Coordinates of C-alpha atoms and ligand atoms in Angstrom, one line a residue:
M6 CA 178.4 142.9 -53.1
P7 CA 179.0 143.9 -56.8
M8 CA 180.2 147.4 -56.0
L9 CA 182.7 146.2 -53.6
K10 CA 184.0 143.6 -56.1
E11 CA 184.5 146.5 -58.6
T12 CA 186.5 148.5 -56.1
I13 CA 188.7 145.5 -55.5
E14 CA 189.1 144.9 -59.2
K15 CA 189.9 148.6 -59.8
N16 CA 192.6 148.5 -57.1
R17 CA 194.1 145.2 -58.2
Q18 CA 197.5 146.4 -59.2
K19 CA 197.8 148.8 -56.3
Y20 CA 197.0 146.0 -53.8
L21 CA 199.6 143.7 -55.4
D22 CA 202.3 146.4 -55.5
T23 CA 201.6 147.2 -51.8
W24 CA 201.7 143.5 -50.8
F25 CA 205.0 143.1 -52.7
E26 CA 206.5 146.0 -50.9
A27 CA 205.7 144.3 -47.6
L28 CA 207.2 141.0 -48.9
R29 CA 210.5 142.7 -49.8
I30 CA 211.2 143.5 -46.1
P31 CA 213.0 140.4 -44.7
S32 CA 211.3 140.5 -41.3
V33 CA 212.6 137.2 -39.9
S34 CA 212.0 137.3 -36.1
A35 CA 214.2 134.4 -35.3
E36 CA 217.4 135.9 -36.6
A37 CA 219.2 138.8 -34.7
E38 CA 220.6 140.2 -38.0
H39 CA 217.1 141.1 -39.1
K40 CA 216.4 143.3 -36.0
P41 CA 216.4 146.6 -38.1
D42 CA 214.0 144.9 -40.6
M43 CA 211.5 144.3 -37.8
R44 CA 211.3 148.0 -37.1
R45 CA 211.2 148.9 -40.8
M46 CA 208.3 146.4 -41.2
A47 CA 206.4 147.8 -38.3
E48 CA 206.8 151.4 -39.5
W49 CA 205.8 150.4 -43.0
L50 CA 202.6 148.8 -41.7
A51 CA 201.8 151.9 -39.5
D52 CA 202.2 154.1 -42.5
L53 CA 199.8 151.9 -44.5
L54 CA 197.1 152.0 -41.8
D55 CA 197.5 155.7 -41.5
G56 CA 198.0 156.7 -45.1
E57 CA 195.5 154.3 -46.8
L58 CA 192.9 153.9 -44.1
G59 CA 193.2 157.1 -42.2
F60 CA 193.3 155.1 -38.9
A61 CA 194.8 156.5 -35.7
V62 CA 198.0 154.5 -35.5
H63 CA 200.6 153.7 -32.8
V64 CA 203.9 151.9 -33.2
I65 CA 204.1 150.5 -29.7
E66 CA 207.6 149.9 -28.4
T67 CA 208.3 146.7 -26.4
Q68 CA 211.3 144.9 -25.0
T69 CA 211.6 143.2 -28.3
N70 CA 209.8 143.9 -31.7
P71 CA 207.3 146.7 -32.0
L72 CA 203.5 146.2 -32.0
V73 CA 201.5 148.1 -34.6
F74 CA 198.0 149.2 -33.5
G75 CA 195.5 151.1 -35.6
Q76 CA 191.9 152.2 -34.9
S77 CA 189.1 153.5 -37.1
P78 CA 187.1 156.6 -36.1
E79 CA 184.6 155.5 -33.5
I80 CA 181.0 154.7 -34.4
P81 CA 179.0 154.6 -31.1
G82 CA 176.8 151.6 -30.7
A83 CA 178.4 149.5 -33.5
P84 CA 180.3 146.3 -32.7
T85 CA 184.1 146.4 -32.5
V86 CA 186.3 143.9 -34.3
M87 CA 189.9 143.5 -33.6
I88 CA 191.9 142.1 -36.5
Y89 CA 195.1 140.3 -35.5
G90 CA 198.0 139.4 -37.8
H91 CA 201.8 138.9 -37.6
Y92 CA 204.4 140.7 -39.7
D93 CA 207.3 138.4 -38.8
V94 CA 208.2 135.5 -40.9
Q95 CA 210.1 132.2 -40.6
P96 CA 213.8 131.9 -41.6
V97 CA 214.4 131.1 -45.3
D98 CA 216.8 128.2 -44.6
P99 CA 217.5 126.0 -46.6
I100 CA 218.2 128.8 -49.0
D101 CA 219.6 126.6 -51.8
Q102 CA 216.2 125.0 -52.2
W103 CA 214.5 128.3 -53.2
R104 CA 213.9 128.5 -57.0
T105 CA 213.5 132.4 -56.8
P106 CA 215.0 134.8 -54.3
P107 CA 213.1 134.4 -50.9
F108 CA 212.4 138.1 -50.4
E109 CA 211.7 139.0 -54.0
P110 CA 208.0 138.3 -54.8
T111 CA 207.9 136.4 -58.1
V112 CA 204.7 135.7 -60.0
A113 CA 204.4 132.4 -61.8
E114 CA 201.5 130.0 -62.5
G115 CA 199.1 132.4 -60.8
K116 CA 201.1 132.2 -57.6
V117 CA 203.2 134.7 -55.7
F118 CA 206.4 133.0 -54.4
C119 CA 208.0 134.7 -51.5
R120 CA 208.7 134.1 -47.7
G121 CA 205.6 135.5 -46.0
A122 CA 203.5 135.5 -49.2
D123 CA 200.9 133.6 -47.2
D124 CA 202.1 133.4 -43.5
D125 CA 201.2 136.0 -42.6
K126 CA 201.9 139.1 -44.6
G127 CA 199.6 138.0 -47.5
Q128 CA 196.8 137.0 -45.2
S129 CA 197.1 140.0 -42.9
L130 CA 197.0 142.4 -45.8
T131 CA 193.8 140.8 -47.2
H132 CA 192.1 142.5 -44.1
V133 CA 193.8 145.9 -44.7
F134 CA 192.7 145.9 -48.3
A135 CA 189.2 144.7 -47.3
V136 CA 188.8 147.7 -45.0
K137 CA 190.3 149.9 -47.7
S138 CA 187.8 148.6 -50.3
L139 CA 184.8 149.0 -47.9
L140 CA 185.9 152.6 -47.2
E141 CA 186.4 153.4 -50.8
T142 CA 183.1 151.8 -51.9
Y143 CA 180.8 153.1 -49.1
G144 CA 182.6 156.1 -47.7
S145 CA 182.6 154.7 -44.2
L146 CA 182.9 151.5 -42.3
P147 CA 179.9 149.6 -40.9
L148 CA 181.6 148.8 -37.5
N149 CA 184.6 149.8 -35.4
V150 CA 187.8 148.2 -36.6
K151 CA 191.1 147.9 -34.7
F152 CA 194.2 146.2 -36.0
I153 CA 196.9 144.6 -33.9
F154 CA 200.0 143.3 -35.7
E155 CA 202.8 141.7 -33.8
G156 CA 206.4 140.9 -35.0
E157 CA 207.1 137.7 -33.0
E158 CA 204.4 135.2 -33.5
E159 CA 206.9 132.8 -35.0
V160 CA 209.1 133.0 -31.9
G161 CA 206.4 132.8 -29.1
S162 CA 204.6 136.2 -29.0
G163 CA 206.5 137.4 -25.9
A164 CA 205.9 141.2 -26.4
L165 CA 202.2 140.9 -27.1
S166 CA 201.7 138.5 -24.3
A167 CA 203.4 141.0 -21.9
F168 CA 201.4 143.9 -23.4
L169 CA 198.1 142.1 -22.5
E170 CA 199.1 141.9 -18.9
S171 CA 198.2 145.6 -18.3
E172 CA 194.6 146.7 -18.0
E173 CA 195.2 150.0 -19.8
N174 CA 196.5 148.0 -22.8
R175 CA 193.6 145.6 -22.7
N176 CA 191.3 148.6 -22.8
L177 CA 193.0 149.9 -25.9
L178 CA 192.5 146.5 -27.6
A179 CA 189.0 145.9 -26.2
A180 CA 186.7 144.4 -28.8
D181 CA 183.6 142.2 -29.2
V182 CA 185.3 139.9 -31.6
I183 CA 188.8 139.0 -32.7
L184 CA 189.2 138.2 -36.4
V185 CA 192.3 136.3 -37.6
S186 CA 193.5 135.2 -41.1
D187 CA 196.5 133.0 -40.2
T188 CA 195.1 129.6 -40.9
D189 CA 194.1 127.5 -43.9
K190 CA 190.8 127.0 -45.7
P191 CA 189.8 123.4 -46.6
G192 CA 190.1 123.9 -50.4
A193 CA 190.5 126.5 -53.1
D194 CA 186.7 126.7 -53.5
E195 CA 185.9 125.4 -50.0
P196 CA 185.6 128.1 -47.3
G197 CA 186.3 127.2 -43.7
I198 CA 186.2 128.4 -40.2
T199 CA 188.8 126.9 -37.9
Y200 CA 187.2 126.2 -34.5
G201 CA 190.2 124.4 -33.0
L202 CA 194.0 124.8 -33.1
R203 CA 196.6 122.7 -31.4
G204 CA 198.8 124.2 -28.8
V205 CA 202.5 123.7 -28.9
V206 CA 205.3 123.4 -26.3
G207 CA 209.0 123.5 -27.2
Y208 CA 212.1 122.3 -25.4
E209 CA 215.8 121.9 -25.9
L210 CA 217.5 118.9 -24.3
T211 CA 221.3 119.0 -23.9
L212 CA 223.4 116.0 -22.7
T213 CA 227.0 116.5 -21.7
G214 CA 229.5 113.7 -21.3
P215 CA 233.3 114.0 -21.2
N216 CA 234.9 117.4 -20.8
R217 CA 236.2 117.3 -24.5
D218 CA 235.7 115.1 -27.6
L219 CA 237.6 111.9 -27.0
H220 CA 239.4 109.5 -29.3
S221 CA 236.8 106.7 -29.9
G222 CA 239.5 104.1 -30.1
L223 CA 241.1 104.9 -26.8
Y224 CA 237.8 105.4 -24.9
G225 CA 235.1 103.7 -27.0
G226 CA 233.3 101.0 -25.2
S227 CA 234.4 102.3 -21.8
V228 CA 232.5 105.6 -21.4
Q229 CA 229.0 106.8 -22.4
N230 CA 228.5 108.5 -25.7
P231 CA 226.2 111.5 -25.3
V232 CA 224.8 111.2 -28.8
I233 CA 223.9 107.6 -28.2
A234 CA 222.3 108.5 -24.9
L235 CA 220.3 111.3 -26.5
C236 CA 219.1 109.0 -29.3
S237 CA 218.0 106.3 -26.9
M238 CA 216.3 108.7 -24.5
L239 CA 214.4 110.5 -27.3
S240 CA 213.4 107.2 -28.9
E241 CA 211.5 106.3 -25.8
V242 CA 209.2 109.3 -26.0
I243 CA 207.1 107.9 -28.8
D244 CA 206.3 104.4 -30.0
S245 CA 205.9 103.2 -33.6
D246 CA 202.1 103.8 -33.5
G247 CA 202.6 107.4 -32.6
K248 CA 201.6 107.0 -29.0
I249 CA 203.5 109.3 -26.6
R250 CA 204.9 107.3 -23.7
I251 CA 205.4 110.1 -21.1
P252 CA 203.3 108.9 -18.0
G253 CA 200.1 110.9 -17.7
F254 CA 200.5 112.5 -21.1
Y255 CA 196.9 111.7 -22.3
D256 CA 195.2 112.3 -18.9
D257 CA 193.8 115.7 -19.9
V258 CA 193.0 115.0 -23.5
V259 CA 189.3 115.6 -24.3
P260 CA 188.2 112.6 -26.3
L261 CA 186.7 113.2 -29.8
S262 CA 182.9 112.7 -29.8
E263 CA 181.3 110.8 -32.6
R264 CA 179.5 113.9 -33.7
E265 CA 182.8 115.8 -34.0
R266 CA 184.4 113.0 -35.9
A267 CA 181.6 113.1 -38.3
E268 CA 182.0 116.9 -38.8
L269 CA 185.8 116.5 -39.3
A270 CA 185.2 113.7 -41.8
R271 CA 183.3 116.2 -44.0
R272 CA 186.5 118.0 -44.9
P273 CA 187.5 116.9 -48.4
F274 CA 190.9 115.2 -48.1
D275 CA 192.6 112.8 -50.4
E276 CA 195.3 111.1 -48.3
A277 CA 197.3 109.6 -51.1
E278 CA 197.4 112.9 -52.9
A279 CA 198.3 114.9 -49.8
L280 CA 201.2 112.5 -49.1
A281 CA 202.4 112.5 -52.7
A282 CA 202.5 116.3 -52.6
V283 CA 205.2 116.0 -50.0
G284 CA 207.0 113.1 -51.6
L285 CA 205.7 110.3 -49.3
D286 CA 203.8 107.1 -49.9
A287 CA 202.9 106.3 -46.3
S288 CA 201.4 108.1 -43.3
F289 CA 202.3 107.7 -39.7
G290 CA 200.4 107.8 -36.4
E291 CA 197.7 106.5 -34.2
P292 CA 195.9 103.8 -36.3
E293 CA 192.5 104.4 -34.7
Y294 CA 192.4 108.0 -35.9
T295 CA 192.2 109.4 -39.4
V296 CA 195.0 111.6 -40.7
I297 CA 192.7 114.7 -40.4
E298 CA 192.0 113.7 -36.8
R299 CA 195.7 113.1 -36.0
R300 CA 196.6 116.5 -37.4
G301 CA 193.9 118.6 -35.8
A302 CA 192.6 116.8 -32.8
R303 CA 195.3 114.5 -31.4
P304 CA 198.6 115.4 -29.8
S305 CA 201.9 114.7 -31.4
F306 CA 205.7 114.8 -30.8
D307 CA 208.4 115.9 -33.2
I308 CA 212.1 116.4 -33.1
N309 CA 212.8 119.6 -35.0
G310 CA 216.6 119.3 -35.0
I311 CA 219.4 117.3 -33.5
T312 CA 223.1 118.0 -33.2
G313 CA 226.2 116.4 -31.8
G314 CA 229.6 115.4 -32.8
Y315 CA 231.4 115.6 -36.1
Q316 CA 229.3 116.7 -39.1
G317 CA 232.1 118.0 -41.4
E318 CA 233.8 116.5 -44.4
G319 CA 235.1 112.9 -44.3
G320 CA 235.0 111.2 -40.9
K321 CA 236.3 111.8 -37.4
T322 CA 236.7 109.0 -34.9
I323 CA 235.5 110.7 -31.7
I324 CA 233.1 110.3 -28.8
P325 CA 231.5 113.8 -28.7
A326 CA 231.5 115.8 -25.5
K327 CA 227.9 116.9 -26.1
A328 CA 224.7 116.3 -27.9
S329 CA 221.4 118.3 -28.1
A330 CA 218.0 118.2 -29.6
K331 CA 215.1 120.7 -30.1
F332 CA 211.7 119.1 -30.0
T333 CA 208.0 120.1 -29.7
F334 CA 204.8 118.5 -28.6
R335 CA 201.5 119.7 -30.2
L336 CA 198.8 119.7 -27.5
V337 CA 195.0 119.5 -27.7
P338 CA 192.3 120.5 -25.2
N339 CA 192.7 120.4 -22.2
Q340 CA 196.5 119.6 -22.2
Q341 CA 198.7 122.3 -20.7
P342 CA 202.5 122.8 -20.9
E343 CA 203.3 122.9 -17.2
P344 CA 202.3 119.3 -16.2
L345 CA 204.1 118.0 -19.3
T346 CA 207.3 119.8 -18.4
R347 CA 207.3 118.2 -15.0
A348 CA 206.6 114.8 -16.4
L349 CA 209.2 115.1 -19.1
E350 CA 211.9 116.2 -16.7
A351 CA 211.2 113.1 -14.6
F352 CA 211.0 110.8 -17.7
F353 CA 214.4 111.9 -18.9
R354 CA 216.0 111.8 -15.4
D355 CA 214.9 108.2 -15.0
R356 CA 216.6 107.3 -18.2
L357 CA 219.7 109.3 -17.9
P358 CA 222.8 107.0 -18.0
A359 CA 225.5 107.4 -15.4
G360 CA 228.3 109.6 -16.6
I361 CA 225.9 112.0 -18.5
K362 CA 224.5 115.3 -17.3
M363 CA 221.3 116.7 -18.7
D364 CA 219.8 120.1 -19.1
L365 CA 216.2 120.4 -20.2
V366 CA 215.2 123.9 -21.2
F367 CA 211.6 124.9 -21.7
Q368 CA 211.3 127.4 -24.7
H369 CA 207.6 128.3 -25.1
G370 CA 204.3 126.7 -24.5
A371 CA 200.5 127.1 -25.0
G372 CA 197.6 124.7 -24.6
G373 CA 195.2 123.5 -27.3
M374 CA 192.0 125.3 -27.9
V375 CA 188.5 124.9 -29.3
I376 CA 186.0 127.7 -29.9
P377 CA 182.3 127.2 -29.2
L378 CA 180.3 127.3 -32.4
E379 CA 177.3 129.1 -30.9
S380 CA 178.9 132.6 -31.1
P381 CA 176.6 134.9 -33.1
F382 CA 179.8 136.5 -34.5
L383 CA 181.0 133.1 -35.7
Q384 CA 177.7 132.5 -37.4
A385 CA 177.8 135.9 -39.0
A386 CA 181.3 135.2 -40.3
A387 CA 180.0 132.0 -41.8
R388 CA 177.2 133.9 -43.6
G389 CA 179.9 136.3 -45.0
L390 CA 181.9 133.4 -46.3
S391 CA 178.8 131.7 -47.8
S392 CA 178.0 134.9 -49.7
V393 CA 181.4 134.9 -51.4
Y394 CA 181.9 131.1 -52.1
G395 CA 178.3 130.3 -52.7
K396 CA 178.5 127.5 -50.1
A397 CA 178.6 127.3 -46.3
P398 CA 182.0 127.0 -44.7
L399 CA 183.2 123.8 -43.1
F400 CA 184.1 123.9 -39.5
I401 CA 187.6 122.5 -39.1
R402 CA 190.3 121.9 -36.5
D403 CA 193.8 122.6 -37.6
G404 CA 197.1 121.2 -36.4
G405 CA 199.1 124.4 -36.4
S406 CA 199.3 126.8 -33.5
I407 CA 198.8 130.5 -32.8
P408 CA 199.8 130.5 -29.2
I409 CA 198.8 134.1 -28.4
I410 CA 195.3 133.7 -29.6
T411 CA 194.0 131.9 -26.5
Q412 CA 195.5 134.5 -24.1
M413 CA 194.1 137.4 -26.3
K414 CA 190.6 135.9 -26.4
E415 CA 190.6 135.3 -22.6
S416 CA 192.1 138.6 -21.6
L417 CA 189.8 140.6 -23.9
G418 CA 186.7 138.5 -23.2
A419 CA 186.0 138.5 -26.9
D420 CA 184.7 135.9 -29.3
L421 CA 187.2 134.6 -31.8
I422 CA 187.0 133.9 -35.5
L423 CA 189.7 132.1 -37.4
A424 CA 188.9 132.4 -41.1
G425 CA 191.9 131.3 -43.1
A426 CA 192.5 132.3 -46.7
G427 CA 195.5 130.1 -47.3
L428 CA 195.8 126.5 -48.4
E429 CA 197.8 123.6 -46.8
E430 CA 199.9 123.3 -50.0
D431 CA 201.1 126.9 -49.8
R432 CA 204.4 125.7 -48.3
I433 CA 204.4 128.0 -45.3
H434 CA 207.7 127.6 -43.3
S435 CA 209.2 125.7 -46.3
P436 CA 211.2 126.9 -49.3
N437 CA 209.2 128.4 -52.1
E438 CA 206.3 129.5 -50.0
Y439 CA 203.5 131.0 -52.1
F440 CA 200.0 132.4 -52.0
T441 CA 197.9 132.2 -55.1
L442 CA 196.6 135.4 -56.6
R443 CA 193.2 134.0 -56.6
D444 CA 193.2 133.1 -52.8
F445 CA 194.7 136.6 -52.1
F446 CA 191.8 138.4 -53.8
L447 CA 189.2 135.9 -52.5
G448 CA 190.7 136.6 -49.1
I449 CA 190.1 140.3 -49.5
E450 CA 186.5 139.8 -50.7
S451 CA 185.9 137.3 -47.9
A452 CA 187.3 139.6 -45.2
A453 CA 185.0 142.4 -46.5
A454 CA 182.0 140.1 -46.5
I455 CA 182.8 138.9 -43.0
L456 CA 183.2 142.5 -41.7
T457 CA 179.9 143.5 -43.3
E458 CA 178.1 140.6 -41.5
L459 CA 179.8 141.2 -38.2
A460 CA 178.5 144.7 -38.3
R461 CA 175.0 143.4 -38.3
V462 CA 175.4 141.5 -35.0
K463 CA 173.6 143.1 -32.1
T464 CA 176.0 143.5 -29.2
G465 CA 173.2 144.2 -26.6
E466 CA 174.6 147.7 -25.8
Ligands
LIG26 N1 200.0 130.6 -39.2 C1 200.7 129.6 -38.5 C2 199.8 128.6 -37.8 C3 198.8 127.9 -38.6 C4 199.1 127.6 -40.0 C5 197.7 127.3 -38.1 C6 198.1 126.9 -40.8 C7 196.8 126.6 -38.8 C8 197.0 126.4 -40.2 C9 201.6 130.3 -37.4 O1 202.4 131.4 -38.0 C10 202.7 129.3 -37.0 O2 203.4 128.9 -37.8 N2 202.8 129.1 -35.7 C11 203.8 128.3 -35.1 C12 203.9 128.7 -33.6 C13 205.2 128.3 -33.0 C14 206.4 129.0 -33.6 C15 205.2 128.7 -31.5 C16 203.6 126.8 -35.3 O3 202.4 126.4 -35.3 O4 204.6 126.1 -35.3
LIG27 MN1 201.1 132.6 -39.1
LIG28 MN1 204.0 130.5 -39.2

């Protein structure tokens, strides 16, 4: 599509400036102080869809952060694609590890450093600019396009989930296919379509012992220490081979077929290099599975944070009154959060020492998913990617989660395409997140090529 490439080239600076504007709004959904920024971000996006694309736009109020919906003028008989993205970002903590200000996009070495540069402002905007470029090049779009942007993917998608409960809202979002750029491609010159994502379920466990911190000399050795109880209870969840020891945990796991293992093994992956990039010299996990399989197609357990007792300067000889931990499990098909929650409650109860009280709070949860590869839309998207990269995309399973996606796919009865433009090394959720300029513009070109191919799929109407 040489004409389209010219349009993208011509608009290069404008697309960059617009992307940077979005990045400067610190829309961190997890932190209450950023509440006004969430609204600012939603309105900024609505203005973009209206002003640049001429879409009919609604900022939809919710109990929490607004949703942004936009729709192109209707073309009867053409397929409808709904493009999903999220405008919220992760917190920037630990701030002292950022080499440049986290909300000031900084270009260096062909990369744009900023929180949200990739996840998911950069990736979301590749679709907006793809639509803009198609409109500018051809004067109209080849299919019906809807956008839905939410502001709480990073905290569990509550508002969008509730929104999908109503039939009227589902009619508004109705589409033949949902298109998402919020995942990774296998390599800089290696396109991919993600056909599986892990689910995730999050909990917080709090253990309470004495009614106040006690002198560890006066009481030590005679009462339970909640921090020790927490450590020993958590240490039983997983063994040194990465096997999760909750009874029944693996019951619903769909085993990997030999065919699928062969497909996953096609993904170029240098284990030593990938480890070195994060400062490690050894991997961890189930020995009978490769690292790629462990990440994308096997469940896992992680403690995200643990607190209790004295953390200040110097030392303090106490038995803390309390200890708590936040932890998550990644789930694969057909594991679901509910049976795990019940099993986990019983598992911890059985191990709770006398003198300690426990409170297990479920935070959010979604099962794992795989998408059937037969979808004509998926095949069309693959053709689109091939035309840009000059090679067919790999079909991959990724370890991250986009919990709302499964509900959206099911409640709209639409096919789903996850075509990521980012790379594993983009440091999403970490300090110094970036998106390369090259991947950003390739993302725009890919999104345009995918839309062009989707438009050619017969919907049988
Ligand atoms: N975009 C990511 C998920 C992702 C990244 C999937 C790369 C595949 C490859 C998303 O924004 C994310 O971080 N999701 C959270 C969900 C959680 C907060 C409920 C996750 O996976 O931890
Ligand atoms: Mn994301
Ligand atoms: Mn994320």
